[in-house]
């Protein structure tokens, strides 16, 4: 699992700071999460192949998470994309994108499929053989979802020595990795766990931005390997949280602790702060394994 | 008159190439012309004070001329702008911007005044004591206007020696610079031209993008000091002009010649060309005074 931070600042793009956008590579998928203005240029800078992006998840319709989407869709068209593009985001996203295509008299030559979200409860919005994506309803000024990306339990791994010793025909190997017991060449039932080992541990990533402190999300993200949680403010500005519906670094860390997360990534910093270290230090008072997002940083898990 | 090229490439923003946007400083106005994605960052890079922009002119609603507008309006709001902002552009521009503010539940705290354009004839859309702006109806895939910015004839300049010799009371100086004849202290009528000289020559700038070759615009831009005319293609790709409704460098130069322009600026280059020199050379075969726009270039006239 690899996460590329294209932008992690709040409010407005600046000369050196980009607004929210991330690329999550998980099990051969390349998911784009949020799409602030300038995301297409950030994708180019990081040499991410446009064609590999087939699913875009938009948390909410504030500009710093969304104003780059119409340009990206338009650029895909100009580059004569053919692959379907799925967009997941709040109700209204289809109308606003469609209106701009209509005004420009420029319709995509590929299928643009909108999945508009309206539920206030977590729901499964994408699933294939290997990965599933659930929404994480957040608490912000407008309707907002985070997204929980989960690898499914993979196949079990054969213990080749044990399999051969148990005299199992090769035709049954597939059933073994799928976790079934099988009957061997001598007609004896072989228990799966005696001849297989656990496969690769499935990974999970939760993206939570923007939101004020919301403990309700903990069951949805319980035991997540990597949690990105917004931390717009430091605790000294905690009074701004409820007003603007954002979180502090301390609150992000509290959620990470309650959820028993593996790693906490912080981001969506207000540009009022000169240095980011204070965010990390504040969070580490509550939860030890904290990393700071920065534009262009790549995390491998 | 000073022109800053924020972006001058066509189609899509890239790592080093920005799409169309220009800032024209003329007679204390700072007019923003077109607003491709990333314009707000380009403005910051060039240290252009956001507050000085009070009028934005949008030629048409294709993304490379327009996708940065909603972000700029939103950033002005976040920076607690108070001054009115006037937007001139094709019908539809108000609805698409308003819809995005509504979806974000983020309304501007300053007055946002839309001037929607629909006419196919040149019209006066802005005027104050010193400057006027007329549309230049163009021929593109969607409804498109160029813009003609003209300084008005300024006051005449007093010939102080002549004025004193003619024995004119100081109370009449104002009428003199306004061009009127006056009666002197001896009761004699003094012809204006005998005691005043021409004032500073008024300047004009015509912005013509996007358009295919359209001779009809010549009367509107006749004798313009500086003409920006798009040149998406070189003559070897002239066959693409009518299809995409764009011009070649040669066609831009022909318009400049017919209009008796002072200087021709080329821009809106297709990114298919590696070097821009060929555009200049091609245009100079028709019209000698040609300059190439490049991102970040500043022209002083």
Coordinates of C-alpha atoms in Angstrom, one line a residue:
Chain A
X1 CA 0.0 0.0 0.0
X2 CA 1.5 3.3 -1.1
X3 CA 0.1 6.8 -0.4
X4 CA 1.2 9.9 -2.3
X5 CA 0.3 13.2 -0.8
X6 CA -0.3 15.6 -3.7
X7 CA -1.6 18.4 -1.4
X8 CA -2.3 18.6 2.3
X9 CA -3.0 22.2 3.2
X10 CA -6.4 23.8 3.9
X11 CA -8.3 26.7 2.4
X12 CA -6.4 28.0 -0.6
X13 CA -3.6 26.8 -2.9
X14 CA -0.4 28.8 -2.6
X15 CA 2.9 29.1 -4.3
X16 CA 4.3 26.1 -2.3
X17 CA 1.3 24.6 -0.7
X18 CA -1.4 22.6 -2.4
X19 CA -4.9 21.8 -1.2
X20 CA -6.1 18.3 -0.4
X21 CA -5.4 15.5 -2.8
X22 CA -4.0 12.0 -2.3
X23 CA -3.3 9.0 -4.4
X24 CA -3.7 5.6 -2.7
X25 CA -2.3 2.6 -4.5
X26 CA -3.7 -0.6 -3.0
X27 CA -3.9 -4.0 -4.6
X28 CA -3.3 -2.6 -8.1
X29 CA -5.9 0.1 -7.7
X30 CA -4.9 3.7 -7.9
X31 CA -7.6 5.7 -6.1
X32 CA -7.6 9.5 -6.2
X33 CA -8.9 11.0 -3.0
X34 CA -10.1 14.6 -3.1
X35 CA -9.0 16.9 -5.9
X36 CA -8.2 20.5 -5.0
X37 CA -7.3 23.1 -7.7
X38 CA -4.1 22.2 -9.3
X39 CA -4.3 18.4 -8.7
X40 CA -3.8 17.6 -12.4
X41 CA -0.5 19.4 -12.3
X42 CA 0.5 17.7 -9.1
X43 CA -0.3 14.3 -10.7
X44 CA 2.0 15.2 -13.6
X45 CA 4.8 16.3 -11.3
X46 CA 4.6 13.0 -9.6
X47 CA 4.5 11.1 -12.9
X48 CA 1.3 9.3 -12.0
X49 CA -0.2 7.9 -15.1
X50 CA -3.7 9.4 -15.7
X51 CA -5.0 6.2 -17.2
X52 CA -4.5 4.3 -14.0
X53 CA -7.0 6.5 -12.2
X54 CA -10.4 4.9 -12.6
X55 CA -12.0 5.9 -9.3
X56 CA -12.1 9.3 -7.7
X57 CA -13.5 9.9 -4.2
X58 CA -14.6 13.4 -3.2
X59 CA -15.2 13.9 0.5
X60 CA -17.2 17.2 0.2
X61 CA -17.8 20.1 -2.1
X62 CA -15.6 22.7 -0.6
X63 CA -13.2 24.2 -3.1
X64 CA -10.0 23.0 -1.5
X65 CA -11.1 19.4 -1.9
X66 CA -12.9 19.7 -5.2
X67 CA -12.1 22.6 -7.5
X68 CA -9.5 20.6 -9.5
X69 CA -12.0 17.9 -10.5
X70 CA -13.6 19.5 -13.5
X71 CA -10.2 20.3 -14.9
X72 CA -9.0 16.8 -14.5
X73 CA -12.1 15.4 -16.2
X74 CA -11.6 17.8 -19.0
X75 CA -7.9 17.0 -19.4
X76 CA -8.8 13.2 -19.5
X77 CA -11.1 14.1 -22.4
X78 CA -8.4 16.1 -24.3
X79 CA -6.0 13.2 -23.8
X80 CA -8.7 11.0 -25.5
X81 CA -9.2 8.7 -22.5
X82 CA -11.3 5.7 -23.2
X83 CA -11.6 4.0 -19.8
X84 CA -14.6 4.5 -17.6
X85 CA -14.2 7.0 -14.7
X86 CA -16.1 6.6 -11.5
X87 CA -16.7 9.6 -9.3
X88 CA -17.9 9.1 -5.7
X89 CA -19.1 12.3 -3.9
X90 CA -21.9 14.2 -2.4
X91 CA -25.2 14.8 -4.2
X92 CA -24.8 17.8 -6.5
X93 CA -21.5 16.8 -7.8
X94 CA -23.0 15.4 -11.0
X95 CA -25.0 18.5 -11.8
X96 CA -22.1 21.0 -11.3
X97 CA -19.7 19.0 -13.4
X98 CA -22.3 18.3 -16.1
X99 CA -23.3 22.0 -16.2
X100 CA -19.7 22.9 -16.9
X101 CA -19.4 20.4 -19.7
X102 CA -22.6 21.7 -21.2
X103 CA -21.5 25.3 -21.1
X104 CA -18.2 24.3 -22.7
X105 CA -20.0 22.1 -25.2
X106 CA -17.4 19.6 -24.4
X107 CA -18.7 16.2 -23.4
X108 CA -16.3 13.3 -22.4
X109 CA -15.7 10.6 -25.0
X110 CA -15.3 8.1 -22.1
X111 CA -18.0 7.0 -19.6
X112 CA -18.3 9.3 -16.6
X113 CA -20.2 7.5 -13.9
X114 CA -21.3 9.4 -10.8
X115 CA -22.1 7.7 -7.5
X116 CA -23.8 10.4 -5.5
X117 CA -23.8 9.9 -1.8
X118 CA -26.5 11.0 0.6
X119 CA -26.5 8.6 3.5
X120 CA -25.6 9.6 7.0
X121 CA -24.6 6.0 7.9
X122 CA -21.5 4.2 6.7
X123 CA -22.1 2.3 3.5
X124 CA -20.2 0.1 1.1
X125 CA -19.7 2.1 -2.1
X126 CA -17.1 0.0 -4.0
X127 CA -16.1 -3.6 -4.0
X128 CA -14.3 -6.0 -6.1
X129 CA -12.5 -9.3 -5.4
X130 CA -9.7 -7.7 -3.4
X131 CA -10.7 -4.4 -2.1
X132 CA -13.7 -2.7 -0.6
X133 CA -14.4 1.0 0.2
X134 CA -16.9 2.2 2.8
X135 CA -17.9 5.8 3.6
X136 CA -17.1 7.3 7.0
X137 CA -19.8 10.0 7.7
X138 CA -18.0 13.0 9.1
X139 CA -19.2 16.2 10.8
X140 CA -18.4 19.3 8.8
X141 CA -20.1 22.5 7.6
X142 CA -21.5 20.6 4.6
X143 CA -22.3 17.0 3.9
X144 CA -18.9 15.2 4.1
X145 CA -17.7 11.6 4.0
X146 CA -14.3 10.1 4.8
X147 CA -13.4 6.8 3.1
X148 CA -12.3 3.5 4.5
X149 CA -10.2 1.4 2.0
X150 CA -9.8 -2.2 3.0
X151 CA -8.1 -5.1 1.4
X152 CA -10.1 -8.3 1.7
X153 CA -8.6 -11.3 3.4
X154 CA -6.3 -12.8 0.7
X155 CA -5.7 -16.4 0.0
X156 CA -4.0 -18.6 2.5
X157 CA -0.4 -19.7 1.7
X158 CA 0.5 -23.3 1.0
X159 CA 3.0 -25.0 3.4
X160 CA 4.5 -27.0 0.5
X161 CA 6.3 -29.5 2.7
X162 CA 3.2 -30.2 4.7
X163 CA 1.0 -30.5 1.6
X164 CA 3.4 -33.0 -0.1
X165 CA 3.7 -35.0 3.1
X166 CA -0.1 -35.1 3.4
X167 CA -0.2 -36.6 -0.2
X168 CA -2.7 -34.1 -1.6
X169 CA -3.3 -34.0 -5.3
X170 CA -2.3 -30.7 -7.0
X171 CA -5.9 -30.3 -8.2
X172 CA -6.9 -29.4 -4.6
X173 CA -4.3 -26.7 -4.1
X174 CA -6.7 -24.0 -5.2
X175 CA -9.3 -25.1 -2.6
X176 CA -6.6 -25.2 0.0
X177 CA -5.5 -21.5 -0.6
X178 CA -9.2 -20.6 -0.4
X179 CA -9.3 -22.1 3.1
X180 CA -11.2 -25.4 2.5
X181 CA -10.4 -28.8 4.0
X182 CA -9.7 -31.4 1.3
X183 CA -9.6 -35.2 0.9
X184 CA -6.1 -36.6 0.0
X185 CA -5.1 -39.4 -2.4
X186 CA -5.6 -41.9 0.4
X187 CA -9.2 -40.7 1.1
X188 CA -8.3 -39.0 4.3
X189 CA -9.7 -35.5 5.1
X190 CA -6.9 -33.0 5.7
X191 CA -7.7 -30.0 7.9
X192 CA -6.8 -26.8 6.1
X193 CA -4.8 -25.3 9.0
X194 CA -2.5 -28.2 9.1
X195 CA -1.1 -27.6 5.6
X196 CA -1.5 -23.8 5.0
X197 CA -0.3 -20.6 6.7
X198 CA -1.9 -17.1 6.9
X199 CA -1.6 -15.2 3.7
X200 CA -0.4 -11.6 3.4
X201 CA -2.1 -9.4 6.1
X202 CA -4.7 -7.3 4.4
X203 CA -4.1 -3.6 4.8
X204 CA -6.6 -0.8 5.5
X205 CA -6.5 3.0 5.1
X206 CA -9.0 5.5 6.5
X207 CA -9.1 9.0 5.1
X208 CA -11.0 11.5 7.4
X209 CA -11.2 15.1 6.2
X210 CA -12.8 17.5 6.9
X211 CA -14.4 17.0 10.3
X212 CA -14.7 18.2 13.8
X213 CA -14.0 15.7 16.5
X214 CA -16.4 12.9 16.1
X215 CA -16.1 9.8 18.2
X216 CA -18.9 8.0 16.3
X217 CA -16.5 7.2 13.5
X218 CA -14.4 4.9 15.8
X219 CA -16.3 1.7 15.1
X220 CA -16.0 2.2 11.3
X221 CA -12.3 2.7 11.4
X222 CA -11.5 0.3 14.3
X223 CA -8.0 -1.3 14.0
X224 CA -7.2 0.5 10.8
X225 CA -3.6 0.2 9.7
X226 CA -3.2 3.8 8.6
X227 CA -5.5 6.7 9.6
X228 CA -5.3 10.1 7.9
X229 CA -7.2 12.5 10.2
X230 CA -7.3 16.2 9.5
X231 CA -5.7 18.5 12.1
X232 CA -6.4 22.0 10.9
X233 CA -5.6 23.6 14.3
X234 CA -3.3 23.2 17.3
X235 CA -4.9 22.8 20.7
X236 CA -4.3 26.5 21.4
X237 CA -6.9 27.3 18.7
X238 CA -9.3 24.5 19.8
X239 CA -12.1 27.1 20.2
X240 CA -12.1 27.5 16.4
X241 CA -12.9 23.8 15.9
X242 CA -16.6 23.7 16.6
X243 CA -17.1 27.0 14.8
X244 CA -15.4 26.0 11.6
X245 CA -16.0 22.2 12.1
X246 CA -12.4 21.2 12.1
X247 CA -10.2 19.3 14.4
X248 CA -7.0 19.8 16.4
X249 CA -3.9 17.6 16.3
X250 CA -4.8 16.4 19.8
X251 CA -8.3 15.4 18.7
X252 CA -6.9 13.5 15.7
X253 CA -4.6 11.6 18.0
X254 CA -7.5 10.8 20.4
X255 CA -9.4 9.3 17.5
X256 CA -6.3 7.3 16.5
X257 CA -6.0 6.0 20.0
X258 CA -9.6 5.1 20.4
X259 CA -9.6 3.3 17.0
X260 CA -6.4 1.4 17.9
X261 CA -4.9 2.7 14.6
X262 CA -1.4 1.6 13.5
X263 CA -0.2 4.9 12.2
X264 CA -1.7 8.4 12.3
X265 CA -1.1 10.8 9.5
X266 CA -1.8 14.4 10.1
X267 CA -2.7 17.0 7.4
X268 CA -5.1 19.8 6.3
X269 CA -3.0 22.3 8.3
X270 CA -4.2 25.9 8.6
X271 CA -1.7 28.1 6.9
X272 CA -1.5 30.3 10.0
X273 CA 1.2 28.1 11.4
X274 CA 4.8 28.5 10.3
X275 CA 6.1 25.1 11.4
X276 CA 4.4 21.7 11.3
X277 CA 6.4 20.1 14.1
X278 CA 4.1 21.4 16.8
X279 CA 1.3 19.3 15.2
X280 CA 3.4 16.2 15.6
X281 CA 4.5 17.0 19.1
X282 CA 0.9 17.7 20.2
X283 CA -0.5 14.5 18.7
X284 CA 2.3 12.4 20.2
X285 CA 1.3 13.3 23.7
X286 CA -1.8 11.2 23.1
X287 CA -0.7 8.6 20.4
X288 CA 2.9 7.7 19.7
X289 CA 3.0 6.7 16.0
X290 CA 2.4 10.0 14.2
X291 CA 3.6 11.1 10.8
X292 CA 3.2 14.5 9.2
X293 CA 1.8 14.7 5.6
X294 CA 3.7 17.1 3.4
X295 CA 3.1 17.9 -0.3
X296 CA 5.0 15.3 -2.4
X297 CA 5.6 12.9 0.5
X298 CA 5.2 9.2 -0.3
X299 CA 4.3 6.7 2.4
X300 CA 4.8 3.0 1.9
X301 CA 3.1 0.5 4.2
Chain B
X1 CA 0.2 50.2 -19.9
X2 CA 1.7 47.0 -18.5
X3 CA 0.7 43.4 -19.4
X4 CA 1.6 40.4 -17.3
X5 CA 1.2 37.0 -18.9
X6 CA 0.2 34.6 -16.2
X7 CA -0.4 31.8 -18.7
X8 CA -0.5 31.5 -22.5
X9 CA -0.8 27.9 -23.4
X10 CA -3.9 26.1 -24.7
X11 CA -5.8 23.1 -23.6
X12 CA -4.4 21.8 -20.2
X13 CA -2.2 23.2 -17.5
X14 CA 1.1 21.4 -17.2
X15 CA 4.1 21.4 -14.9
X16 CA 5.6 24.4 -16.7
X17 CA 2.8 25.7 -18.8
X18 CA -0.2 27.6 -17.6
X19 CA -3.4 28.1 -19.4
X20 CA -4.7 31.5 -20.4
X21 CA -4.7 34.4 -18.0
X22 CA -3.3 37.9 -18.2
X23 CA -3.3 41.0 -16.0
X24 CA -3.6 44.4 -17.8
X25 CA -2.6 47.5 -15.9
X26 CA -4.0 50.5 -17.6
X27 CA -4.6 53.9 -16.0
X28 CA -4.7 52.6 -12.4
X29 CA -7.0 49.7 -13.3
X30 CA -5.8 46.1 -12.9
X31 CA -7.9 44.0 -15.2
X32 CA -7.7 40.3 -15.1
X33 CA -8.4 38.7 -18.5
X34 CA -9.4 35.0 -18.5
X35 CA -8.7 32.7 -15.6
X36 CA -7.5 29.2 -16.3
X37 CA -6.9 26.7 -13.5
X38 CA -4.1 27.8 -11.2
X39 CA -4.4 31.5 -12.0
X40 CA -4.6 32.4 -8.3
X41 CA -1.2 30.7 -7.7
X42 CA 0.2 32.6 -10.7
X43 CA -1.1 35.8 -9.3
X44 CA 0.7 35.0 -6.0
X45 CA 3.9 34.1 -7.8
X46 CA 3.9 37.5 -9.5
X47 CA 3.0 39.3 -6.3
X48 CA -0.1 40.9 -7.8
X49 CA -2.2 42.2 -5.0
X50 CA -5.6 40.5 -5.0
X51 CA -7.3 43.6 -3.8
X52 CA -6.4 45.6 -6.8
X53 CA -8.4 43.2 -9.1
X54 CA -11.9 44.6 -9.3
X55 CA -12.9 43.5 -12.8
X56 CA -12.4 40.1 -14.4
X57 CA -13.1 39.5 -18.1
X58 CA -13.8 35.9 -19.2
X59 CA -13.7 35.4 -23.0
X60 CA -15.5 32.0 -23.0
X61 CA -16.4 29.1 -20.8
X62 CA -13.8 26.6 -21.9
X63 CA -11.8 25.2 -19.0
X64 CA -8.4 26.6 -20.1
X65 CA -9.9 30.1 -19.8
X66 CA -12.2 29.7 -16.9
X67 CA -11.6 26.8 -14.4
X68 CA -9.6 29.0 -12.1
X69 CA -12.3 31.6 -11.6
X70 CA -14.3 29.8 -8.9
X71 CA -11.2 29.2 -6.8
X72 CA -10.1 32.8 -7.1
X73 CA -13.6 34.0 -6.0
X74 CA -13.5 31.6 -3.1
X75 CA -10.0 32.7 -2.1
X76 CA -11.0 36.3 -2.1
X77 CA -13.7 35.3 0.3
X78 CA -11.3 33.5 2.6
X79 CA -9.1 36.5 2.6
X80 CA -12.1 38.6 3.8
X81 CA -12.2 40.8 0.7
X82 CA -14.6 43.7 1.0
X83 CA -14.4 45.4 -2.4
X84 CA -16.9 44.7 -5.1
X85 CA -15.9 42.3 -7.8
X86 CA -17.3 42.6 -11.3
X87 CA -17.2 39.6 -13.6
X88 CA -17.8 39.9 -17.3
X89 CA -18.5 36.7 -19.3
X90 CA -20.9 34.6 -21.3
X91 CA -24.4 33.9 -20.1
X92 CA -24.2 30.9 -17.8
X93 CA -21.2 32.1 -15.8
X94 CA -23.4 33.4 -13.0
X95 CA -25.3 30.1 -12.6
X96 CA -22.2 27.9 -12.6
X97 CA -20.3 30.0 -10.0
X98 CA -23.4 30.5 -7.9
X99 CA -24.2 26.8 -7.9
X100 CA -20.7 26.0 -6.5
X101 CA -21.0 28.6 -3.8
X102 CA -24.4 27.1 -2.9
X103 CA -23.0 23.5 -2.8
X104 CA -20.2 24.7 -0.6
X105 CA -22.5 26.8 1.6
X106 CA -19.9 29.5 1.2
X107 CA -21.2 32.8 0.0
X108 CA -19.0 35.8 -0.6
X109 CA -18.9 38.5 2.0
X110 CA -18.2 41.0 -0.8
X111 CA -20.5 42.0 -3.7
X112 CA -20.1 39.7 -6.7
X113 CA -21.6 41.4 -9.7
X114 CA -22.0 39.4 -12.9
X115 CA -22.3 41.1 -16.3
X116 CA -23.5 38.3 -18.6
X117 CA -22.8 38.8 -22.3
X118 CA -25.0 37.6 -25.1
X119 CA -24.6 40.1 -27.9
X120 CA -23.1 39.1 -31.2
X121 CA -22.2 42.8 -31.9
X122 CA -19.4 44.7 -30.2
X123 CA -20.7 46.5 -27.2
X124 CA -19.4 48.9 -24.5
X125 CA -19.3 46.9 -21.2
X126 CA -17.2 49.1 -19.0
X127 CA -16.6 52.8 -18.8
X128 CA -15.2 55.3 -16.4
X129 CA -13.6 58.7 -16.8
X130 CA -10.4 57.3 -18.2
X131 CA -11.0 53.9 -19.7
X132 CA -13.5 52.0 -21.7
X133 CA -13.9 48.3 -22.6
X134 CA -15.7 47.0 -25.6
X135 CA -16.3 43.4 -26.5
X136 CA -14.9 41.9 -29.7
X137 CA -17.2 39.1 -30.8
X138 CA -15.1 36.2 -32.0
X139 CA -15.7 32.9 -33.8
X140 CA -15.1 29.9 -31.7
X141 CA -16.8 26.6 -30.8
X142 CA -18.8 28.3 -28.0
X143 CA -19.9 31.9 -27.6
X144 CA -16.7 33.9 -27.2
X145 CA -15.7 37.6 -26.9
X146 CA -12.4 39.3 -27.1
X147 CA -12.0 42.6 -25.2
X148 CA -10.8 46.0 -26.4
X149 CA -9.4 48.2 -23.7
X150 CA -9.0 51.9 -24.6
X151 CA -7.8 54.8 -22.7
X152 CA -9.9 57.9 -23.4
X153 CA -8.3 61.0 -24.9
X154 CA -6.7 62.6 -21.9
X155 CA -6.6 66.3 -21.1
X156 CA -4.5 68.7 -23.3
X157 CA -1.3 70.0 -21.8
X158 CA -0.9 73.8 -21.2
X159 CA 1.9 75.6 -23.0
X160 CA 2.7 77.7 -20.0
X161 CA 4.7 80.4 -21.8
X162 CA 2.0 80.9 -24.4
X163 CA -0.8 80.9 -21.7
X164 CA 1.0 83.6 -19.7
X165 CA 1.8 85.7 -22.8
X166 CA -1.9 85.5 -23.8
X167 CA -2.9 87.0 -20.4
X168 CA -5.4 84.3 -19.4
X169 CA -6.6 84.2 -15.9
X170 CA -5.7 81.0 -13.9
X171 CA -9.4 80.3 -13.4
X172 CA -9.6 79.3 -17.1
X173 CA -6.8 76.8 -17.1
X174 CA -9.2 73.9 -16.4
X175 CA -11.3 74.8 -19.4
X176 CA -8.1 75.0 -21.5
X177 CA -6.9 71.5 -20.7
X178 CA -10.4 70.3 -21.5
X179 CA -9.9 71.7 -25.0
X180 CA -12.2 74.8 -24.8
X181 CA -11.4 78.3 -26.2
X182 CA -11.4 81.0 -23.4
X183 CA -11.6 84.8 -23.2
X184 CA -8.5 86.4 -21.7
X185 CA -8.2 89.4 -19.2
X186 CA -8.4 91.8 -22.1
X187 CA -11.7 90.3 -23.4
X188 CA -10.1 88.6 -26.4
X189 CA -11.1 85.1 -27.4
X190 CA -8.0 82.8 -27.4
X191 CA -8.1 79.7 -29.6
X192 CA -7.3 76.6 -27.6
X193 CA -4.7 75.2 -29.9
X194 CA -2.6 78.4 -29.7
X195 CA -1.9 77.9 -26.0
X196 CA -2.1 74.0 -25.4
X197 CA -0.4 70.9 -26.7
X198 CA -1.5 67.3 -27.2
X199 CA -1.7 65.4 -23.9
X200 CA -0.3 61.9 -23.4
X201 CA -1.3 59.6 -26.3
X202 CA -4.1 57.3 -25.1
X203 CA -3.2 53.6 -25.4
X204 CA -5.3 50.6 -26.4
X205 CA -5.1 46.8 -26.0
X206 CA -7.1 44.2 -27.8
X207 CA -7.3 40.6 -26.5
X208 CA -8.5 38.1 -29.1
X209 CA -8.7 34.5 -27.9
X210 CA -10.0 32.0 -28.8
X211 CA -11.1 32.4 -32.4
X212 CA -10.6 31.2 -35.9
X213 CA -9.6 33.8 -38.5
X214 CA -12.3 36.5 -38.5
X215 CA -11.8 39.6 -40.6
X216 CA -15.0 41.1 -39.2
X217 CA -13.1 42.1 -36.0
X218 CA -10.8 44.5 -37.9
X219 CA -13.0 47.6 -37.6
X220 CA -13.4 47.1 -33.8
X221 CA -9.6 46.8 -33.2
X222 CA -8.5 49.3 -36.0
X223 CA -5.2 51.1 -35.1
X224 CA -4.9 49.3 -31.7
X225 CA -1.6 49.8 -30.1
X226 CA -1.1 46.2 -28.9
X227 CA -3.0 43.2 -30.3
X228 CA -2.9 39.9 -28.6
X229 CA -4.2 37.3 -31.1
X230 CA -4.3 33.6 -30.4
X231 CA -2.1 31.4 -32.6
X232 CA -2.8 27.9 -31.6
X233 CA -1.3 26.4 -34.8
X234 CA 1.4 27.0 -37.3
X235 CA 0.4 27.3 -41.0
X236 CA 1.4 23.6 -41.6
X237 CA -1.6 22.7 -39.4
X238 CA -3.9 25.3 -40.9
X239 CA -6.4 22.6 -41.7
X240 CA -7.1 22.2 -38.0
X241 CA -8.2 25.8 -37.7
X242 CA -11.7 25.6 -39.0
X243 CA -12.3 22.3 -37.3
X244 CA -11.2 23.4 -33.8
X245 CA -12.0 27.1 -34.5
X246 CA -8.5 28.3 -33.8
X247 CA -6.0 30.5 -35.8
X248 CA -2.5 30.1 -37.1
X249 CA 0.4 32.5 -36.5
X250 CA 0.0 33.7 -40.1
X251 CA -3.7 34.4 -39.7
X252 CA -3.0 36.4 -36.5
X253 CA -0.4 38.4 -38.3
X254 CA -2.8 39.1 -41.2
X255 CA -5.4 40.5 -38.7
X256 CA -2.6 42.6 -37.2
X257 CA -1.7 44.0 -40.6
X258 CA -5.3 44.7 -41.6
X259 CA -6.0 46.4 -38.3
X260 CA -2.8 48.5 -38.5
X261 CA -1.8 47.3 -35.1
X262 CA 1.3 48.6 -33.4
X263 CA 2.5 45.4 -31.9
X264 CA 1.2 41.8 -32.2
X265 CA 1.5 39.4 -29.3
X266 CA 1.1 35.7 -30.0
X267 CA -0.1 33.1 -27.6
X268 CA -2.4 30.1 -26.9
X269 CA 0.1 27.8 -28.4
X270 CA -0.8 24.2 -28.9
X271 CA 1.5 22.1 -26.8
X272 CA 2.3 19.9 -29.8
X273 CA 5.2 22.3 -30.7
X274 CA 8.5 22.1 -29.0
X275 CA 9.7 25.6 -29.9
X276 CA 7.9 28.9 -30.1
X277 CA 10.3 30.6 -32.5
X278 CA 8.5 29.2 -35.5
X279 CA 5.4 31.1 -34.5
X280 CA 7.3 34.4 -34.5
X281 CA 9.0 33.7 -37.8
X282 CA 5.8 32.7 -39.5
X283 CA 4.0 35.8 -38.3
X284 CA 6.8 38.1 -39.3
X285 CA 6.5 37.1 -42.9
X286 CA 3.2 39.1 -42.8
X287 CA 3.7 41.7 -40.0
X288 CA 7.0 42.8 -38.6
X289 CA 6.4 43.8 -35.0
X290 CA 5.7 40.5 -33.3
X291 CA 6.3 39.4 -29.8
X292 CA 5.9 35.9 -28.2
X293 CA 3.9 35.6 -25.0
X294 CA 5.5 33.3 -22.4
X295 CA 4.3 32.5 -18.9
X296 CA 5.6 35.2 -16.6
X297 CA 6.6 37.7 -19.3
X298 CA 5.8 41.3 -18.6
X299 CA 5.3 43.8 -21.5
X300 CA 5.5 47.5 -20.9
X301 CA 4.0 49.9 -23.5

